[in-house]
């Protein structure tokens, strides 16, 4: 068997991996058509059961000296209503599970093949136990992105992150997503700028709220260090859409930015929500950085594509030549100079 055949055998589409994982976690294999058909059928059943419950919600009771008791003459009807309530609740749970699974499936359709490394079954069980009570559509979208991301890169999202999402309200989720539209990242950090390096477009009250949710650290005076070099223009800050490049006019220059960093859970959630800062805002940040750091040249480039921590961006021929020359010099064993990787 050739190497290509060995590799091909361990590759599978993300959609197939999701269906297989659902089967292992929930005890059966789900087909895409089955997901939709069951969701439609159960939505109708939930509606009818709900109508029946509303029409038969009176539980007959007797008041005696000993206290309040159920009327035994209507016990059979009471049992039926109890069964209806339990069926209603279970159908709602199943509908929520399959709705989230269906949304995740839609996100994975057409994605490139990935390794058939199974997702941890305990993780999947905890996931579906969590989403069974999620009926809000926006929150279902968030959970679906989380599931799709875990299917594509197993081990990306911790159980701690899952627990945090369970405790977040739809309003708090919207606030977090809004703040991510003003969030930047480096190789190691994701953060909001909290000083004059940008026009503040967010509320500090929102930052405090996200601190309570465990997603953003609101502690003042935290900072991150960024180093630039004269050797070439290097990406220092970026979002999903644009990147700020920096080059020292001479030697190496280090600058510090005051920040509100995202927590580890916040970083994991940001992977599924995305960093979608408007181009105008990141251009203003680059302009303000230039004013505060006159010995560094800042430019903004468009991100062409990105996948998690990896991204590609527009660069002119001069920048590419300088970068290749720097790499060649860095890899030269006779070169005694050390270079820090940003």
CSV table of C-alpha atoms in Angstrom, one decimal:
chain,number,residue,atom,x,y,z
A,1,UNK,CA,0.0,0.0,0.0
A,2,UNK,CA,1.4,3.4,-1.0
A,3,UNK,CA,1.8,6.4,1.3
A,4,UNK,CA,-1.0,8.2,-0.5
A,5,UNK,CA,-3.4,5.3,0.2
A,6,UNK,CA,-2.4,5.3,3.9
A,7,UNK,CA,-3.1,9.0,4.1
A,8,UNK,CA,-6.4,8.7,2.2
A,9,UNK,CA,-7.7,6.0,4.6
A,10,UNK,CA,-7.5,8.3,7.6
A,11,UNK,CA,-9.2,11.3,5.9
A,12,UNK,CA,-12.9,12.0,6.2
A,13,UNK,CA,-15.2,14.9,5.5
A,14,UNK,CA,-16.0,17.0,8.6
A,15,UNK,CA,-19.8,16.3,8.0
A,16,UNK,CA,-19.1,12.5,8.2
A,17,UNK,CA,-17.0,13.0,11.3
A,18,UNK,CA,-19.8,15.0,12.9
A,19,UNK,CA,-22.5,12.3,12.1
A,20,UNK,CA,-20.2,9.6,13.5
A,21,UNK,CA,-19.6,11.6,16.7
A,22,UNK,CA,-23.3,12.2,17.2
A,23,UNK,CA,-24.0,8.4,16.8
A,24,UNK,CA,-21.4,7.6,19.5
A,25,UNK,CA,-22.6,10.3,21.9
A,26,UNK,CA,-26.4,9.8,21.5
A,27,UNK,CA,-26.6,6.1,20.6
A,28,UNK,CA,-27.6,6.3,17.0
A,29,UNK,CA,-26.3,7.4,13.6
A,30,UNK,CA,-28.0,10.5,12.2
A,31,UNK,CA,-28.2,11.2,8.5
A,32,UNK,CA,-28.6,14.8,7.3
A,33,UNK,CA,-32.1,14.2,5.9
A,34,UNK,CA,-33.1,12.4,9.1
A,35,UNK,CA,-32.0,15.5,11.1
A,36,UNK,CA,-34.3,17.8,9.2
A,37,UNK,CA,-37.2,15.4,9.0
A,38,UNK,CA,-37.1,14.7,12.7
A,39,UNK,CA,-36.8,18.4,13.6
A,40,UNK,CA,-39.9,19.3,11.5
A,41,UNK,CA,-41.9,16.4,12.9
A,42,UNK,CA,-41.0,17.2,16.5
A,43,UNK,CA,-41.7,20.8,16.1
A,44,UNK,CA,-45.3,19.9,15.2
A,45,UNK,CA,-45.5,17.4,18.1
A,46,UNK,CA,-44.2,20.0,20.5
A,47,UNK,CA,-46.9,22.5,19.2
A,48,UNK,CA,-49.7,20.0,19.7
A,49,UNK,CA,-48.6,18.8,23.1
A,50,UNK,CA,-48.2,22.4,24.2
A,51,UNK,CA,-51.8,23.2,23.1
A,52,UNK,CA,-53.0,20.1,25.0
A,53,UNK,CA,-51.2,21.2,28.2
A,54,UNK,CA,-52.6,24.7,28.0
A,55,UNK,CA,-56.1,23.3,27.7
A,56,UNK,CA,-55.7,20.8,30.6
A,57,UNK,CA,-53.6,22.6,33.1
A,58,UNK,CA,-56.0,22.6,36.0
A,59,UNK,CA,-55.1,20.0,38.6
A,60,UNK,CA,-58.1,19.1,40.8
A,61,UNK,CA,-57.3,19.5,44.5
A,62,UNK,CA,-59.0,19.1,47.8
A,63,UNK,CA,-58.5,21.3,50.9
A,64,UNK,CA,-58.8,19.4,54.2
A,65,UNK,CA,-57.6,20.0,57.7
A,66,UNK,CA,-54.4,18.1,57.1
A,67,UNK,CA,-53.7,20.4,54.1
A,68,UNK,CA,-54.0,20.3,50.3
A,69,UNK,CA,-54.2,17.0,48.5
A,70,UNK,CA,-54.8,15.8,44.9
A,71,UNK,CA,-58.2,14.5,44.0
A,72,UNK,CA,-57.8,10.7,43.6
A,73,UNK,CA,-60.9,10.6,41.4
A,74,UNK,CA,-58.9,12.4,38.7
A,75,UNK,CA,-55.7,10.6,39.3
A,76,UNK,CA,-55.6,9.0,35.8
A,77,UNK,CA,-56.0,12.4,34.2
A,78,UNK,CA,-53.2,13.7,36.4
A,79,UNK,CA,-50.9,10.9,35.3
A,80,UNK,CA,-51.7,11.7,31.7
A,81,UNK,CA,-50.9,15.3,32.2
A,82,UNK,CA,-47.6,14.4,33.9
A,83,UNK,CA,-46.7,12.1,31.0
A,84,UNK,CA,-47.6,14.9,28.6
A,85,UNK,CA,-45.4,17.3,30.5
A,86,UNK,CA,-42.5,14.9,30.5
A,87,UNK,CA,-42.9,14.1,26.8
A,88,UNK,CA,-43.2,17.8,26.0
A,89,UNK,CA,-39.9,18.5,27.9
A,90,UNK,CA,-38.0,15.6,26.3
A,91,UNK,CA,-39.2,16.6,22.8
A,92,UNK,CA,-38.1,20.1,23.4
A,93,UNK,CA,-34.7,18.9,24.5
A,94,UNK,CA,-34.4,16.6,21.5
A,95,UNK,CA,-35.5,19.4,19.1
A,96,UNK,CA,-32.8,21.7,20.6
A,97,UNK,CA,-30.1,19.0,20.2
A,98,UNK,CA,-31.0,18.2,16.6
A,99,UNK,CA,-31.3,21.9,15.7
A,100,UNK,CA,-27.8,22.6,16.9
A,101,UNK,CA,-26.5,19.5,15.2
A,102,UNK,CA,-28.2,20.5,12.0
A,103,UNK,CA,-26.7,24.0,12.1
A,104,UNK,CA,-23.2,22.5,12.8
A,105,UNK,CA,-23.7,20.2,9.8
A,106,UNK,CA,-24.5,23.1,7.6
A,107,UNK,CA,-21.3,24.9,8.7
A,108,UNK,CA,-19.2,21.8,7.8
A,109,UNK,CA,-20.7,21.0,4.4
A,110,UNK,CA,-18.2,21.4,1.7
A,111,UNK,CA,-15.2,21.8,4.0
A,112,UNK,CA,-11.9,20.1,3.1
A,113,UNK,CA,-11.3,16.6,4.4
A,114,UNK,CA,-9.7,16.2,7.8
A,115,UNK,CA,-8.1,13.4,9.8
A,116,UNK,CA,-10.5,10.9,11.1
A,117,UNK,CA,-9.3,11.4,14.7
A,118,UNK,CA,-12.5,10.9,16.8
A,119,UNK,CA,-13.8,13.7,19.0
A,120,UNK,CA,-13.7,12.7,22.7
A,121,UNK,CA,-17.0,11.0,23.5
A,122,UNK,CA,-17.2,12.5,27.0
A,123,UNK,CA,-16.8,16.0,25.4
A,124,UNK,CA,-19.7,15.3,23.0
A,125,UNK,CA,-21.9,13.9,25.7
A,126,UNK,CA,-21.3,17.0,27.9
A,127,UNK,CA,-21.9,19.2,24.8
A,128,UNK,CA,-25.3,17.6,24.0
A,129,UNK,CA,-26.4,17.6,27.6
A,130,UNK,CA,-25.6,21.3,27.6
A,131,UNK,CA,-27.5,22.3,24.4
A,132,UNK,CA,-30.7,20.3,25.2
A,133,UNK,CA,-32.0,23.3,27.2
A,134,UNK,CA,-30.9,26.0,24.6
A,135,UNK,CA,-33.8,27.2,22.6
A,136,UNK,CA,-32.6,30.8,21.8
A,137,UNK,CA,-31.7,30.9,18.1
A,138,UNK,CA,-28.6,33.1,18.5
A,139,UNK,CA,-27.3,30.9,21.3
A,140,UNK,CA,-27.9,27.8,19.2
A,141,UNK,CA,-25.8,29.4,16.4
A,142,UNK,CA,-23.0,30.0,18.9
A,143,UNK,CA,-23.1,26.4,20.1
A,144,UNK,CA,-23.2,25.1,16.5
A,145,UNK,CA,-20.0,27.0,15.7
A,146,UNK,CA,-18.4,25.5,18.8
A,147,UNK,CA,-19.4,22.0,17.7
A,148,UNK,CA,-18.2,22.6,14.1
A,149,UNK,CA,-14.9,24.0,15.4
A,150,UNK,CA,-14.3,21.0,17.7
A,151,UNK,CA,-15.1,18.6,14.8
A,152,UNK,CA,-12.5,20.2,12.6
A,153,UNK,CA,-9.8,20.5,15.3
A,154,UNK,CA,-10.4,18.1,18.1
A,155,UNK,CA,-9.3,19.4,21.5
A,156,UNK,CA,-9.8,23.1,20.5
A,157,UNK,CA,-12.5,23.8,23.1
A,158,UNK,CA,-12.2,22.9,26.7
A,159,UNK,CA,-14.9,21.7,29.0
A,160,UNK,CA,-14.4,24.9,31.0
A,161,UNK,CA,-15.3,26.9,27.9
A,162,UNK,CA,-18.5,24.8,27.5
A,163,UNK,CA,-19.4,25.4,31.2
A,164,UNK,CA,-18.9,29.2,30.7
A,165,UNK,CA,-21.2,29.3,27.7
A,166,UNK,CA,-23.9,27.5,29.7
A,167,UNK,CA,-23.8,30.4,32.2
A,168,UNK,CA,-23.9,33.2,29.6
A,169,UNK,CA,-27.2,34.8,28.7
A,170,UNK,CA,-28.1,35.7,25.1
A,171,UNK,CA,-27.6,39.4,26.0
A,172,UNK,CA,-24.1,38.8,27.4
A,173,UNK,CA,-23.2,36.7,24.3
A,174,UNK,CA,-24.3,39.7,22.1
A,175,UNK,CA,-22.1,42.0,24.2
A,176,UNK,CA,-19.1,39.7,23.8
A,177,UNK,CA,-19.6,39.4,20.1
A,178,UNK,CA,-19.8,43.2,19.9
A,179,UNK,CA,-16.5,43.6,21.8
A,180,UNK,CA,-14.8,41.1,19.5
A,181,UNK,CA,-15.4,43.6,16.6
A,182,UNK,CA,-12.9,45.9,18.4
A,183,UNK,CA,-10.4,43.1,19.4
A,184,UNK,CA,-6.9,42.7,18.0
A,185,UNK,CA,-4.5,39.8,18.3
A,186,UNK,CA,-0.8,39.0,18.3
A,187,UNK,CA,0.8,35.6,18.2
A,188,UNK,CA,0.0,35.0,21.8
A,189,UNK,CA,-2.7,37.5,22.9
A,190,UNK,CA,-6.2,38.7,22.0
A,191,UNK,CA,-7.1,42.0,23.5
A,192,UNK,CA,-8.9,45.4,23.5
A,193,UNK,CA,-6.8,48.5,23.4
A,194,UNK,CA,-7.5,50.6,26.5
A,195,UNK,CA,-5.5,53.8,25.9
A,196,UNK,CA,-4.9,56.5,23.2
A,197,UNK,CA,-3.8,54.0,20.6
A,198,UNK,CA,-7.3,54.0,19.2
A,199,UNK,CA,-10.6,55.8,19.4
A,200,UNK,CA,-12.5,53.9,22.1
A,201,UNK,CA,-15.6,52.4,20.4
A,202,UNK,CA,-16.8,50.2,23.3
A,203,UNK,CA,-18.2,50.7,26.8
A,204,UNK,CA,-16.0,50.0,29.8
A,205,UNK,CA,-19.2,48.7,31.5
A,206,UNK,CA,-19.3,46.0,28.8
A,207,UNK,CA,-15.7,45.1,29.7
A,208,UNK,CA,-16.6,44.9,33.3
A,209,UNK,CA,-19.6,42.7,32.4
A,210,UNK,CA,-17.3,40.4,30.4
A,211,UNK,CA,-14.9,40.3,33.3
A,212,UNK,CA,-17.8,38.9,35.5
A,213,UNK,CA,-18.5,36.3,32.8
A,214,UNK,CA,-14.8,35.3,32.8
A,215,UNK,CA,-14.2,36.3,29.2
A,216,UNK,CA,-12.1,39.5,29.5
A,217,UNK,CA,-9.7,40.7,32.2
A,218,UNK,CA,-10.6,44.2,33.1
A,219,UNK,CA,-7.6,44.8,35.4
A,220,UNK,CA,-6.1,48.3,34.6
A,221,UNK,CA,-2.4,48.8,33.5
A,222,UNK,CA,-2.0,45.4,31.8
A,223,UNK,CA,0.2,45.7,28.7
A,224,UNK,CA,1.8,43.7,25.9
A,225,UNK,CA,5.2,44.2,24.4
A,226,UNK,CA,5.7,44.4,20.7
A,227,UNK,CA,9.2,44.4,19.1
A,228,UNK,CA,9.9,45.8,15.6
A,229,UNK,CA,13.1,45.6,13.5
A,230,UNK,CA,14.7,47.5,10.7
A,231,UNK,CA,15.3,44.3,8.7
A,232,UNK,CA,11.8,44.0,7.3
A,233,UNK,CA,8.1,44.9,7.8
A,234,UNK,CA,6.4,42.4,10.1
A,235,UNK,CA,2.8,41.8,11.0
A,236,UNK,CA,2.3,42.9,14.7
A,237,UNK,CA,-1.5,43.2,15.1
A,238,UNK,CA,-4.3,41.6,13.1
A,239,UNK,CA,-8.0,40.7,12.8
A,240,UNK,CA,-9.7,38.3,10.4
A,241,UNK,CA,-9.8,41.1,7.8
A,242,UNK,CA,-6.7,43.2,8.1
A,243,UNK,CA,-3.2,43.3,9.5
A,244,UNK,CA,-1.0,46.1,10.8
A,245,UNK,CA,2.6,45.8,9.6
A,246,UNK,CA,5.5,47.5,11.4
A,247,UNK,CA,9.1,48.3,10.6
A,248,UNK,CA,11.6,50.2,12.7
A,249,UNK,CA,13.4,53.0,10.9
A,250,UNK,CA,16.6,51.8,12.5
A,251,UNK,CA,17.8,49.0,14.7
A,252,UNK,CA,15.1,47.3,16.9
A,253,UNK,CA,12.4,49.2,18.7
A,254,UNK,CA,10.1,47.9,21.4
A,255,UNK,CA,6.8,49.4,22.2
A,256,UNK,CA,4.1,48.6,24.8
A,257,UNK,CA,0.3,48.7,24.4
A,258,UNK,CA,-2.1,49.0,27.3
A,259,UNK,CA,-4.7,46.3,26.9
A,260,UNK,CA,-7.7,44.4,28.3
A,261,UNK,CA,-6.7,40.8,27.4
A,262,UNK,CA,-9.2,38.0,26.8
A,263,UNK,CA,-9.1,35.1,29.1
A,264,UNK,CA,-8.3,31.6,27.8
A,265,UNK,CA,-12.1,30.9,27.6
A,266,UNK,CA,-12.5,34.2,25.8
A,267,UNK,CA,-9.8,33.3,23.3
A,268,UNK,CA,-11.5,29.9,22.6
A,269,UNK,CA,-14.9,31.6,22.0
A,270,UNK,CA,-13.3,34.2,19.8
A,271,UNK,CA,-12.1,31.4,17.5
A,272,UNK,CA,-15.7,30.6,16.6
A,273,UNK,CA,-17.1,34.1,16.7
A,274,UNK,CA,-14.3,35.8,14.8
A,275,UNK,CA,-12.5,39.2,14.9
A,276,UNK,CA,-14.3,41.5,12.4
A,277,UNK,CA,-13.0,45.0,13.1
A,278,UNK,CA,-13.9,47.5,10.4
A,279,UNK,CA,-11.1,48.6,8.1
A,280,UNK,CA,-11.5,52.2,9.1
A,281,UNK,CA,-11.0,51.4,12.7
A,282,UNK,CA,-7.8,49.5,12.2
A,283,UNK,CA,-6.5,52.2,9.9
A,284,UNK,CA,-7.1,54.7,12.7
A,285,UNK,CA,-5.2,52.5,15.1
A,286,UNK,CA,-2.2,52.4,12.7
A,287,UNK,CA,-2.4,56.1,12.4
A,288,UNK,CA,-2.4,56.7,16.1
A,289,UNK,CA,0.5,54.3,16.6
A,290,UNK,CA,2.5,56.2,14.0
A,291,UNK,CA,1.9,59.4,15.9
A,292,UNK,CA,3.0,57.9,19.3
A,293,UNK,CA,5.9,56.0,17.8
A,294,UNK,CA,7.5,58.2,15.1
A,295,UNK,CA,10.5,55.9,14.7
A,296,UNK,CA,8.4,53.0,13.5
A,297,UNK,CA,6.6,52.8,10.1
A,298,UNK,CA,3.1,51.3,10.3
A,299,UNK,CA,1.1,50.1,7.3
A,300,UNK,CA,-2.2,48.2,6.9
A,301,UNK,CA,-2.6,45.2,4.7
A,302,UNK,CA,-5.6,43.1,3.8
A,303,UNK,CA,-5.9,39.6,5.0
A,304,UNK,CA,-6.5,37.3,2.1
A,305,UNK,CA,-7.5,34.2,4.0
A,306,UNK,CA,-7.1,32.8,7.5
A,307,UNK,CA,-7.5,29.5,9.3
A,308,UNK,CA,-7.3,29.7,13.0
A,309,UNK,CA,-3.9,31.1,14.0
A,310,UNK,CA,-2.6,31.0,10.4
A,311,UNK,CA,-3.3,33.7,7.8
A,312,UNK,CA,-2.0,35.1,4.5
A,313,UNK,CA,-2.0,38.8,3.6
A,314,UNK,CA,-1.2,41.1,0.7
A,315,UNK,CA,2.4,42.1,0.5
A,316,UNK,CA,4.4,43.9,-2.2
A,317,UNK,CA,7.5,42.5,-3.9
A,318,UNK,CA,9.9,44.6,-1.8
A,319,UNK,CA,8.4,43.2,1.5
A,320,UNK,CA,8.7,39.7,0.3
A,321,UNK,CA,12.3,40.1,-0.8
A,322,UNK,CA,13.3,41.7,2.5
A,323,UNK,CA,11.5,38.9,4.5
A,324,UNK,CA,13.2,36.1,2.5
A,325,UNK,CA,16.5,37.8,2.9
A,326,UNK,CA,16.0,38.0,6.7
A,327,UNK,CA,15.1,34.4,6.9
A,328,UNK,CA,18.1,33.4,4.9
A,329,UNK,CA,20.3,35.5,7.2
A,330,UNK,CA,18.7,34.0,10.3
A,331,UNK,CA,19.3,30.5,9.1
A,332,UNK,CA,22.9,31.1,8.3
A,333,UNK,CA,25.0,29.2,10.9
A,334,UNK,CA,27.8,31.7,10.6
A,335,UNK,CA,25.5,34.5,11.7
A,336,UNK,CA,26.1,35.1,15.4
A,337,UNK,CA,23.2,37.5,15.8
A,338,UNK,CA,20.0,36.2,17.5
A,339,UNK,CA,16.6,37.2,16.3
A,340,UNK,CA,13.5,37.2,18.4
A,341,UNK,CA,10.4,35.8,16.8
A,342,UNK,CA,7.4,38.1,17.3
